[in-house]
PDB file of C-alpha atoms in Angstrom:
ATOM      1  CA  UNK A1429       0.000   0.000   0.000  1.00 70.00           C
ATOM      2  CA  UNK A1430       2.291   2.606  -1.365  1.00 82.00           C
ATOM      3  CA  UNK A1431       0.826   6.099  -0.043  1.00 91.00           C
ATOM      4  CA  UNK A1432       2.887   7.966  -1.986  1.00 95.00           C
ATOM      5  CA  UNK A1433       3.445   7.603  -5.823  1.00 96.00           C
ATOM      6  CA  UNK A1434       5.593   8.481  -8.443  1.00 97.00           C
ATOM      7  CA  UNK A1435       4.286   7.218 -11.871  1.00 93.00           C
ATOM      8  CA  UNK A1436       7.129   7.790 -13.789  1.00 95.00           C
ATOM      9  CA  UNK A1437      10.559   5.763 -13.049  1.00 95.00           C
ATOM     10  CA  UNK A1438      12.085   8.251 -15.480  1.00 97.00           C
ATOM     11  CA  UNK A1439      12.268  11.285 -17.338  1.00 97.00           C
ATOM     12  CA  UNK A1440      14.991  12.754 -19.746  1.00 98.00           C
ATOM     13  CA  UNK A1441      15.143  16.714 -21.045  1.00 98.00           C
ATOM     14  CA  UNK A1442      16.812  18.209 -22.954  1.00 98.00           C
ATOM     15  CA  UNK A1443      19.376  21.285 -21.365  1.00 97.00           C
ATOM     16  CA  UNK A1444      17.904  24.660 -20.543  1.00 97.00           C
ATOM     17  CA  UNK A1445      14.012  22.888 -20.580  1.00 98.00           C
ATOM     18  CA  UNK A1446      11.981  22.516 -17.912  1.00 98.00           C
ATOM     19  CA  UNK A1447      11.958  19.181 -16.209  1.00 98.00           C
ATOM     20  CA  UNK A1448       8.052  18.442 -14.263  1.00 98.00           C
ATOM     21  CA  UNK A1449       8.527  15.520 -11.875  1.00 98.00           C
ATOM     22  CA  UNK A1450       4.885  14.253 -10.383  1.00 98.00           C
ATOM     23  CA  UNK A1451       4.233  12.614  -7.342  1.00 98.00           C
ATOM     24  CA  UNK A1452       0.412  11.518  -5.890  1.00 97.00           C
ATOM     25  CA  UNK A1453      -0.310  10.732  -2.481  1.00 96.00           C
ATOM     26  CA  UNK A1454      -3.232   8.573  -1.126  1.00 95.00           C
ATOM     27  CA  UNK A1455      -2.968   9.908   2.392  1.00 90.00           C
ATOM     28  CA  UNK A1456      -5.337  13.125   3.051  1.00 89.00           C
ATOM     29  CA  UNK A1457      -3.398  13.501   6.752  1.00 87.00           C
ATOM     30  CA  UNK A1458      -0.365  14.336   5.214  1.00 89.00           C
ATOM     31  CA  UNK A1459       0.753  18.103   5.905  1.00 87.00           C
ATOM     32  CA  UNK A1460       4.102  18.427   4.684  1.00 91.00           C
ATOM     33  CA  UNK A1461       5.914  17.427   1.989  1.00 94.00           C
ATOM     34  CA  UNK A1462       9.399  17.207   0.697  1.00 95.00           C
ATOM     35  CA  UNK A1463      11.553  16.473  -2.233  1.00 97.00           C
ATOM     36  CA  UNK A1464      14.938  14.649  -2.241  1.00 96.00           C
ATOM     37  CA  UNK A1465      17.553  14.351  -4.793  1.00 96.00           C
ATOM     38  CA  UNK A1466      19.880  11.495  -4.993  1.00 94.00           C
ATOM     39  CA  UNK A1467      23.225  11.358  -6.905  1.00 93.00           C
ATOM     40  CA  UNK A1468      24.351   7.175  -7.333  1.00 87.00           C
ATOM     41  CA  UNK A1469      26.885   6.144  -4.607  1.00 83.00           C
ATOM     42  CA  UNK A1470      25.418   9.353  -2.314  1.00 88.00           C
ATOM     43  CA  UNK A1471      22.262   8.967  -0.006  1.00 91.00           C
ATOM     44  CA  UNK A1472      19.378  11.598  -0.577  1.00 93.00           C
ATOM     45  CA  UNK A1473      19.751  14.923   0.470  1.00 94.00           C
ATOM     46  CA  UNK A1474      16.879  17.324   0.759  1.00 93.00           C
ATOM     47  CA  UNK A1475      16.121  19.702  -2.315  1.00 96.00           C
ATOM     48  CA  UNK A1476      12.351  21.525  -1.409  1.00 96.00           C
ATOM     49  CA  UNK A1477       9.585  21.422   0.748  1.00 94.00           C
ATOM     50  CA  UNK A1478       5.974  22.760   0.931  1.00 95.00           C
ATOM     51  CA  UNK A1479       3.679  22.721   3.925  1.00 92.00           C
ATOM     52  CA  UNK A1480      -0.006  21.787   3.284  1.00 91.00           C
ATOM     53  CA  UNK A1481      -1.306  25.484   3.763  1.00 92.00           C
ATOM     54  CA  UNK A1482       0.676  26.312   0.714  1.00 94.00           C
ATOM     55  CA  UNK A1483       0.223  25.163  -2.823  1.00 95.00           C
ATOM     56  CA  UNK A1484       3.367  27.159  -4.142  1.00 97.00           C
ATOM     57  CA  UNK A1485       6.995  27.638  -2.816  1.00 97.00           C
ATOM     58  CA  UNK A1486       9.854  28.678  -4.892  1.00 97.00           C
ATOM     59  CA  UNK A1487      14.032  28.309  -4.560  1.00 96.00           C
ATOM     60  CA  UNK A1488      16.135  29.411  -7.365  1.00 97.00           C
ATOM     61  CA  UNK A1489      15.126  27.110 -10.269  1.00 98.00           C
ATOM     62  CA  UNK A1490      13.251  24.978  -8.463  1.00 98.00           C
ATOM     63  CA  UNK A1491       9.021  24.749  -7.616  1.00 98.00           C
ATOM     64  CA  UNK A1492       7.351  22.831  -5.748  1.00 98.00           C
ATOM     65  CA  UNK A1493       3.329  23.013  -6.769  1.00 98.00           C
ATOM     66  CA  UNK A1494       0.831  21.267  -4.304  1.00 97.00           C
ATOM     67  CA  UNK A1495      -2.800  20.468  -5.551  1.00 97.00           C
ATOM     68  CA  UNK A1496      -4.521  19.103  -2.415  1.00 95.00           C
ATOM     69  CA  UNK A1497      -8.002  18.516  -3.625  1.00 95.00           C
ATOM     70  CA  UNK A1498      -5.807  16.235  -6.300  1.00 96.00           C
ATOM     71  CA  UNK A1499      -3.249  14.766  -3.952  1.00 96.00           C
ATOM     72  CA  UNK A1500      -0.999  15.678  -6.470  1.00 97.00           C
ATOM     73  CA  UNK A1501       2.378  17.597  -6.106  1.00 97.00           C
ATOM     74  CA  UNK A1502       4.822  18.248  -8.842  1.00 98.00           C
ATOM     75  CA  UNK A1503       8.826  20.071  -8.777  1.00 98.00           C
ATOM     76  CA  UNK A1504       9.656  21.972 -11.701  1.00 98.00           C
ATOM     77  CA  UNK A1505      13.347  22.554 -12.686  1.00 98.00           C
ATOM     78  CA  UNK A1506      13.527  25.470 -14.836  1.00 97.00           C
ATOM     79  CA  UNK A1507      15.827  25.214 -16.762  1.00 97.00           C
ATOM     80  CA  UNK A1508      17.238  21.871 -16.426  1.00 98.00           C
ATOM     81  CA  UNK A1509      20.872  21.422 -16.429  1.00 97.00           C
ATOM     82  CA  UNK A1510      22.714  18.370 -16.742  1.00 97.00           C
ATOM     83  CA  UNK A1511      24.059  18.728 -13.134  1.00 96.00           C
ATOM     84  CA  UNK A1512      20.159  18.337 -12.433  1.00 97.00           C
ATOM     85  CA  UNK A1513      20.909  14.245 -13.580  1.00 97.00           C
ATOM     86  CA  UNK A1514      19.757  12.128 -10.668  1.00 97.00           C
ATOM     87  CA  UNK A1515      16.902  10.481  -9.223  1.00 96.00           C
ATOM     88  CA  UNK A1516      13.763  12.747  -7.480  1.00 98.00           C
ATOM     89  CA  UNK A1517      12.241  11.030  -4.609  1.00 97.00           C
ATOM     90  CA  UNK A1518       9.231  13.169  -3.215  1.00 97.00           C
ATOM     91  CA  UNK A1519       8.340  11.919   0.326  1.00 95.00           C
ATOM     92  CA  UNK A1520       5.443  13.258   2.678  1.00 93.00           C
ATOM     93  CA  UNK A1521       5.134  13.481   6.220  1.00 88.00           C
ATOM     94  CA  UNK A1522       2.294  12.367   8.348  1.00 75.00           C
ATOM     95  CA  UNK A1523       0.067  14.892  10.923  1.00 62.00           C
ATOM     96  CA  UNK A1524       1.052  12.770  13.844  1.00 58.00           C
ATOM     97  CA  UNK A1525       2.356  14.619  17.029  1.00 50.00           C
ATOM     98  CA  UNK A1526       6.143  14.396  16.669  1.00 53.00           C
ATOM     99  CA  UNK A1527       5.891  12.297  13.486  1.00 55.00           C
ATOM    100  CA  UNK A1528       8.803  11.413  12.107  1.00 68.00           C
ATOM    101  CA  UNK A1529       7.758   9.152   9.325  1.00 78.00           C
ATOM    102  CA  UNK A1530       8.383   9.866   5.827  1.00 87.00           C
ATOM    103  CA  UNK A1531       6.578   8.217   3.047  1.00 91.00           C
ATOM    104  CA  UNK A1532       8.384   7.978   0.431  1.00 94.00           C
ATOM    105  CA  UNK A1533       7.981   7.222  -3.286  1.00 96.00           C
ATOM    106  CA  UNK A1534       9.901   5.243  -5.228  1.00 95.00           C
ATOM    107  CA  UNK A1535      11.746   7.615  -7.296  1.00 96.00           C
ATOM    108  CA  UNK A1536      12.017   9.311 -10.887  1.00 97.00           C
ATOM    109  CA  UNK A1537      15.835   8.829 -12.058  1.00 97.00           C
ATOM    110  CA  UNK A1538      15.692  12.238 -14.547  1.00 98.00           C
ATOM    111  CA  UNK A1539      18.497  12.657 -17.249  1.00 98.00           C
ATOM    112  CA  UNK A1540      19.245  15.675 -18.493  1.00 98.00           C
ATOM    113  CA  UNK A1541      20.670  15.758 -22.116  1.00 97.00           C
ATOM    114  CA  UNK A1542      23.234  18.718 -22.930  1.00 94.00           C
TER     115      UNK A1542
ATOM    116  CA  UNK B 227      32.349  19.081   7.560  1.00 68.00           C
ATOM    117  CA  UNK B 228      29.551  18.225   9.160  1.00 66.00           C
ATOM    118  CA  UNK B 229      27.971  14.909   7.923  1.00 92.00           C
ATOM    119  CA  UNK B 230      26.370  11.143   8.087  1.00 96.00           C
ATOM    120  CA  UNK B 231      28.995   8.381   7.933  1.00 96.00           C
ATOM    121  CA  UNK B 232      28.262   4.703   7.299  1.00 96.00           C
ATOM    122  CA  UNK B 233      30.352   2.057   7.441  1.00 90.00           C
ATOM    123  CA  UNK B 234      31.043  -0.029   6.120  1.00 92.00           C
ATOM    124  CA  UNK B 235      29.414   1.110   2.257  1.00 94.00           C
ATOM    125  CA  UNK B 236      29.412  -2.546   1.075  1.00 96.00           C
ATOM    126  CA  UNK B 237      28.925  -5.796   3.409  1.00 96.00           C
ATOM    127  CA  UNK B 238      28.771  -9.054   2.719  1.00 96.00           C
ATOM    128  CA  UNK B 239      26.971 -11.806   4.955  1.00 95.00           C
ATOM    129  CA  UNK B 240      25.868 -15.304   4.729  1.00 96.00           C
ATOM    130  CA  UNK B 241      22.249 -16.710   5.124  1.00 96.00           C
ATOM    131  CA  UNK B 242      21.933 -16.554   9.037  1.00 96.00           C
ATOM    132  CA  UNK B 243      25.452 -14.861   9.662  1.00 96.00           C
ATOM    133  CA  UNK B 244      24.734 -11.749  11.783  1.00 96.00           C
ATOM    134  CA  UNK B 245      25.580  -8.681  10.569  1.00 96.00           C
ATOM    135  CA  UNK B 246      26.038  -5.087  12.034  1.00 97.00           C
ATOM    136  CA  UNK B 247      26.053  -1.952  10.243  1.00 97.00           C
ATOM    137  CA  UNK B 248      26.925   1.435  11.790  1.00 97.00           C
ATOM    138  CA  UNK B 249      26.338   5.195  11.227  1.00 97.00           C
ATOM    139  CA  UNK B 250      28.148   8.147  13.127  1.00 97.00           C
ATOM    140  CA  UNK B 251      26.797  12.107  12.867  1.00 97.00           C
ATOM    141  CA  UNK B 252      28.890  14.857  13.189  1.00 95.00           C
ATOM    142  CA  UNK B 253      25.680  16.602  13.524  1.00 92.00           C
ATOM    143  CA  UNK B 254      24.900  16.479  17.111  1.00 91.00           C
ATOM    144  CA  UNK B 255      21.224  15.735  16.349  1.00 91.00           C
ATOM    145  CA  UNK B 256      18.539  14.484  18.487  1.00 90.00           C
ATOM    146  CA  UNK B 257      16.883  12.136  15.983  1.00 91.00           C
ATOM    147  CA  UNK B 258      18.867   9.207  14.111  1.00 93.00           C
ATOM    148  CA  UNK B 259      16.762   6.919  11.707  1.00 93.00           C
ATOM    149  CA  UNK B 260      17.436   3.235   9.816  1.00 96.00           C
ATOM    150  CA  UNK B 261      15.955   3.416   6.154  1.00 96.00           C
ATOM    151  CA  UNK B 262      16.030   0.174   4.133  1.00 96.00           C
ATOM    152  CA  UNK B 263      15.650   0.108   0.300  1.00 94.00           C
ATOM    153  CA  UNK B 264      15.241  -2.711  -1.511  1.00 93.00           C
ATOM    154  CA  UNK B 265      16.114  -2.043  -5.812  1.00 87.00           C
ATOM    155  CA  UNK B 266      13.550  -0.100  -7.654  1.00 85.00           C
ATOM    156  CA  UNK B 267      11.649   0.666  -4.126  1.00 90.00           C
ATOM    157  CA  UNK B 268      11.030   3.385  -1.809  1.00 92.00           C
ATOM    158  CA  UNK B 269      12.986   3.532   1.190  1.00 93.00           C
ATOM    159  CA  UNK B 270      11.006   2.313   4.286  1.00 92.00           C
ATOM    160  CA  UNK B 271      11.805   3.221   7.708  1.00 91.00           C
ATOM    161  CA  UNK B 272      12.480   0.086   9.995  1.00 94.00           C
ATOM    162  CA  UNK B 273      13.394   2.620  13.411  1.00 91.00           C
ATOM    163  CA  UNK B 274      14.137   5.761  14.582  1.00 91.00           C
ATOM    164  CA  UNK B 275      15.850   6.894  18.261  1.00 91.00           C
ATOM    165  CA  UNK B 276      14.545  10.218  19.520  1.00 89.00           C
ATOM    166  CA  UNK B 277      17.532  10.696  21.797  1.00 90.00           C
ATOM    167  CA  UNK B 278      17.909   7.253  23.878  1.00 91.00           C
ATOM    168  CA  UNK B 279      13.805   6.590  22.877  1.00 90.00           C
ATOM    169  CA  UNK B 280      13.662   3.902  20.932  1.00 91.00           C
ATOM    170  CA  UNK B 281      10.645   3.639  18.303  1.00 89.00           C
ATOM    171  CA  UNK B 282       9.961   0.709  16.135  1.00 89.00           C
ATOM    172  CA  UNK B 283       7.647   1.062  12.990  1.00 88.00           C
ATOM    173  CA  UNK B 284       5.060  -1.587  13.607  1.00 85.00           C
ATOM    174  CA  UNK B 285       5.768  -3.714  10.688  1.00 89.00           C
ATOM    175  CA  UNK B 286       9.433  -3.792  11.425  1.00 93.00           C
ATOM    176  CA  UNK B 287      11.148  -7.793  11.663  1.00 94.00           C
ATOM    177  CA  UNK B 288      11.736  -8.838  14.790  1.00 94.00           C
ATOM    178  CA  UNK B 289      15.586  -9.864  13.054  1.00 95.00           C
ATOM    179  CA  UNK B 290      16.124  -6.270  12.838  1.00 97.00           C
ATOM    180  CA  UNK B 291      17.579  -4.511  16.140  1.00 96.00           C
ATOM    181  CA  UNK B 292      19.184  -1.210  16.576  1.00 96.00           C
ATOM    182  CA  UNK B 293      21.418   0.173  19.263  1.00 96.00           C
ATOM    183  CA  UNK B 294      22.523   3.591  20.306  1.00 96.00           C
ATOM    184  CA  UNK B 295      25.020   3.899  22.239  1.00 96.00           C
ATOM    185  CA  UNK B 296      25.897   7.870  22.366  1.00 95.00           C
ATOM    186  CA  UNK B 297      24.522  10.911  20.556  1.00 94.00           C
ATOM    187  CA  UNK B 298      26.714  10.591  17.428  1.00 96.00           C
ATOM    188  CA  UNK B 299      26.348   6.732  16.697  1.00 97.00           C
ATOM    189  CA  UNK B 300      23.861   4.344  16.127  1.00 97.00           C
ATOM    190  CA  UNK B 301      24.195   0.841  14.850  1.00 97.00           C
ATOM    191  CA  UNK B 302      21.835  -1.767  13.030  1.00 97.00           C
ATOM    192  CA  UNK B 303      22.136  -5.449  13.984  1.00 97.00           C
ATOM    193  CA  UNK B 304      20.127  -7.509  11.724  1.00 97.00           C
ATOM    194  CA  UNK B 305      20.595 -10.753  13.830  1.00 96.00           C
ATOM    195  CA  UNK B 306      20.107 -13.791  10.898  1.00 96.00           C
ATOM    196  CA  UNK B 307      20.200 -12.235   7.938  1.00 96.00           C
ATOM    197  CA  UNK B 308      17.793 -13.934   4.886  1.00 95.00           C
ATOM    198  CA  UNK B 309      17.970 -13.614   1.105  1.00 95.00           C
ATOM    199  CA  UNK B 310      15.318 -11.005   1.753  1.00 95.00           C
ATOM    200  CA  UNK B 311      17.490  -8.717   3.434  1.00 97.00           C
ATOM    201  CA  UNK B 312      19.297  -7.858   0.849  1.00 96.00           C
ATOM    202  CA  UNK B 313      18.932  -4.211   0.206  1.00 96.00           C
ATOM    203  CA  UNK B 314      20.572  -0.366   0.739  1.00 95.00           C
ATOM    204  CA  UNK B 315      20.107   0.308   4.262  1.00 97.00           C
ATOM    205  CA  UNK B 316      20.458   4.219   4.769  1.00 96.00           C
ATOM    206  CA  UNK B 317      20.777   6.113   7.679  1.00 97.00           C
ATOM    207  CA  UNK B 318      19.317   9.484   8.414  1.00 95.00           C
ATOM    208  CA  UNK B 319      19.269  12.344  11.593  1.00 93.00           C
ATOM    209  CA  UNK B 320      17.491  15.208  12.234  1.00 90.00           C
ATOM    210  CA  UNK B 321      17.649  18.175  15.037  1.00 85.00           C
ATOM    211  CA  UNK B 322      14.352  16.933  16.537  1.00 76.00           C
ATOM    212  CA  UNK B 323      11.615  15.002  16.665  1.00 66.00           C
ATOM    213  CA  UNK B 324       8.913  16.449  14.291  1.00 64.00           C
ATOM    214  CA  UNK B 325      11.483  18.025  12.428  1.00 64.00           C
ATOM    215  CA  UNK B 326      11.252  17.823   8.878  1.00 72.00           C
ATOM    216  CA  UNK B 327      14.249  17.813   6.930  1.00 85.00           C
ATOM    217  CA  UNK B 328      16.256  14.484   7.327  1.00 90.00           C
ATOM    218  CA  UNK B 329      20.091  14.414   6.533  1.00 92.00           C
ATOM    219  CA  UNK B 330      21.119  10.849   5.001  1.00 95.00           C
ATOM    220  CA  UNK B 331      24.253   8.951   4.635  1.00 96.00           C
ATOM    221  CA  UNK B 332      25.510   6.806   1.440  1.00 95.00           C
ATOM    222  CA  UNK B 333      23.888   4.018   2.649  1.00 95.00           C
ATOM    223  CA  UNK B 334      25.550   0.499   3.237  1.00 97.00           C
ATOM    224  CA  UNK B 335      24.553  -1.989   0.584  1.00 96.00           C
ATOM    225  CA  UNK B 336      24.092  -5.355   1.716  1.00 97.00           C
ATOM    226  CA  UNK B 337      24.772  -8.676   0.370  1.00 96.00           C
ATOM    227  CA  UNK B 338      23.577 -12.391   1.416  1.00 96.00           C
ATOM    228  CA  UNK B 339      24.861 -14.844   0.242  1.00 94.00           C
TER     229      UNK B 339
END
């Protein structure tokens, strides 16, 4: 019972487009949600997040949209660069006192062509 | 810098053989976690220590056990490993509990043979 998604296992754009990585979630108590980028032989480390009261939040080139009536978030990379190359895991967090468990999806490896 | 270590980044046990991995922080943080990631899946959180607290996840083997000893380490004993087992097990901290951004190490990937 995966609660959170991500649809596709990868993406590839080309340099200087944008990149739109999805994610769904199944779990309407979830208030918080991040986005993790992993480089191979590296563990994650944390890219972007967006509370639940927000549907917007911005950092350099990247967004982080959240549709709640959807479940649906997406990160946009504008533009892509081939640095960007690696593989997006969104995760959310659940509204439990002191919760500490992230959900996490399985991943979208993106490549970014130059 | 500042960072999660694990060690060792590849292990090899047998079927049954236990098997400890460890993680250090130079991070001083309150929260240390135990990820494991099987290939092409999300990583699942077997455990986390709030300080000296331990908290299982409910669905967590029995074969898995953690220890922390001090602030800045925590190890994973996974006491007879199966074929099953094999997967990246990261580790993660965080300044407290609640908190939402989670620093991870490289992971250890294990190996049963």
């Amino acid at each position: 019972d995966q609660q959170v998604k991500q649809n596709s296992p990868s993406l590839s754009v080309q340099e200087g487009r944008i990149s739109i990585l999805n994610c769904d979630y199944t779990n309407s108590m979830f208030d918080y949600f991040l986005w993790y980028k992993k480089y191979p032989a590296e563990g994650p480390t944390f890219l972007i997040s967006i509370s639940s009261i927000k549907d917007k939040n911005e950092d350099g080139r990247f967004t982080v949209f959240l549709n709640k009536s959807a479940k649906h978030l997406s990160l946009h990379i504008v533009p892509s660069q081939p640095g960007d190359s690696a593989v997006y895991f969104c995760a959310a967090r659940g509204r439990r006192q002191g919760a500490n468990n992230l959900f996490f999806g399985t991943g979208t490896r993106l490549t970014v062509i130059p | 810098d500042a960072m999660v270590i694990q060690n060792p980044r590849y292990q090899v046990t047998q079927f049954g053989k236990p098997v400890t991995l460890s993680c250090s922080q130079t991070l001083n943080h309150n929260v240390m976690y135990w990820y494991q990631q099987k290939s092409s899946q999300a990583p699942k959180l077997l455990f986390h220590y709030y300080d000296k607290d331990f908290n299982n996840e409910a669905d967590t083997p029995d074969n898995f056990q953690s220890r922390r000893p001090n602030t800045s380490f925590c190890f994973l004993d996974i006491r007879s490993p199966g074929l099953g087992d094999a997967a990246m097990y990261l580790c993660a901290t965080s300044r407290r509990q609640g908190n939402n951004e989670q620093f991870f190490g490289p992971g250890t990937r294990l190996t049963v043979l």
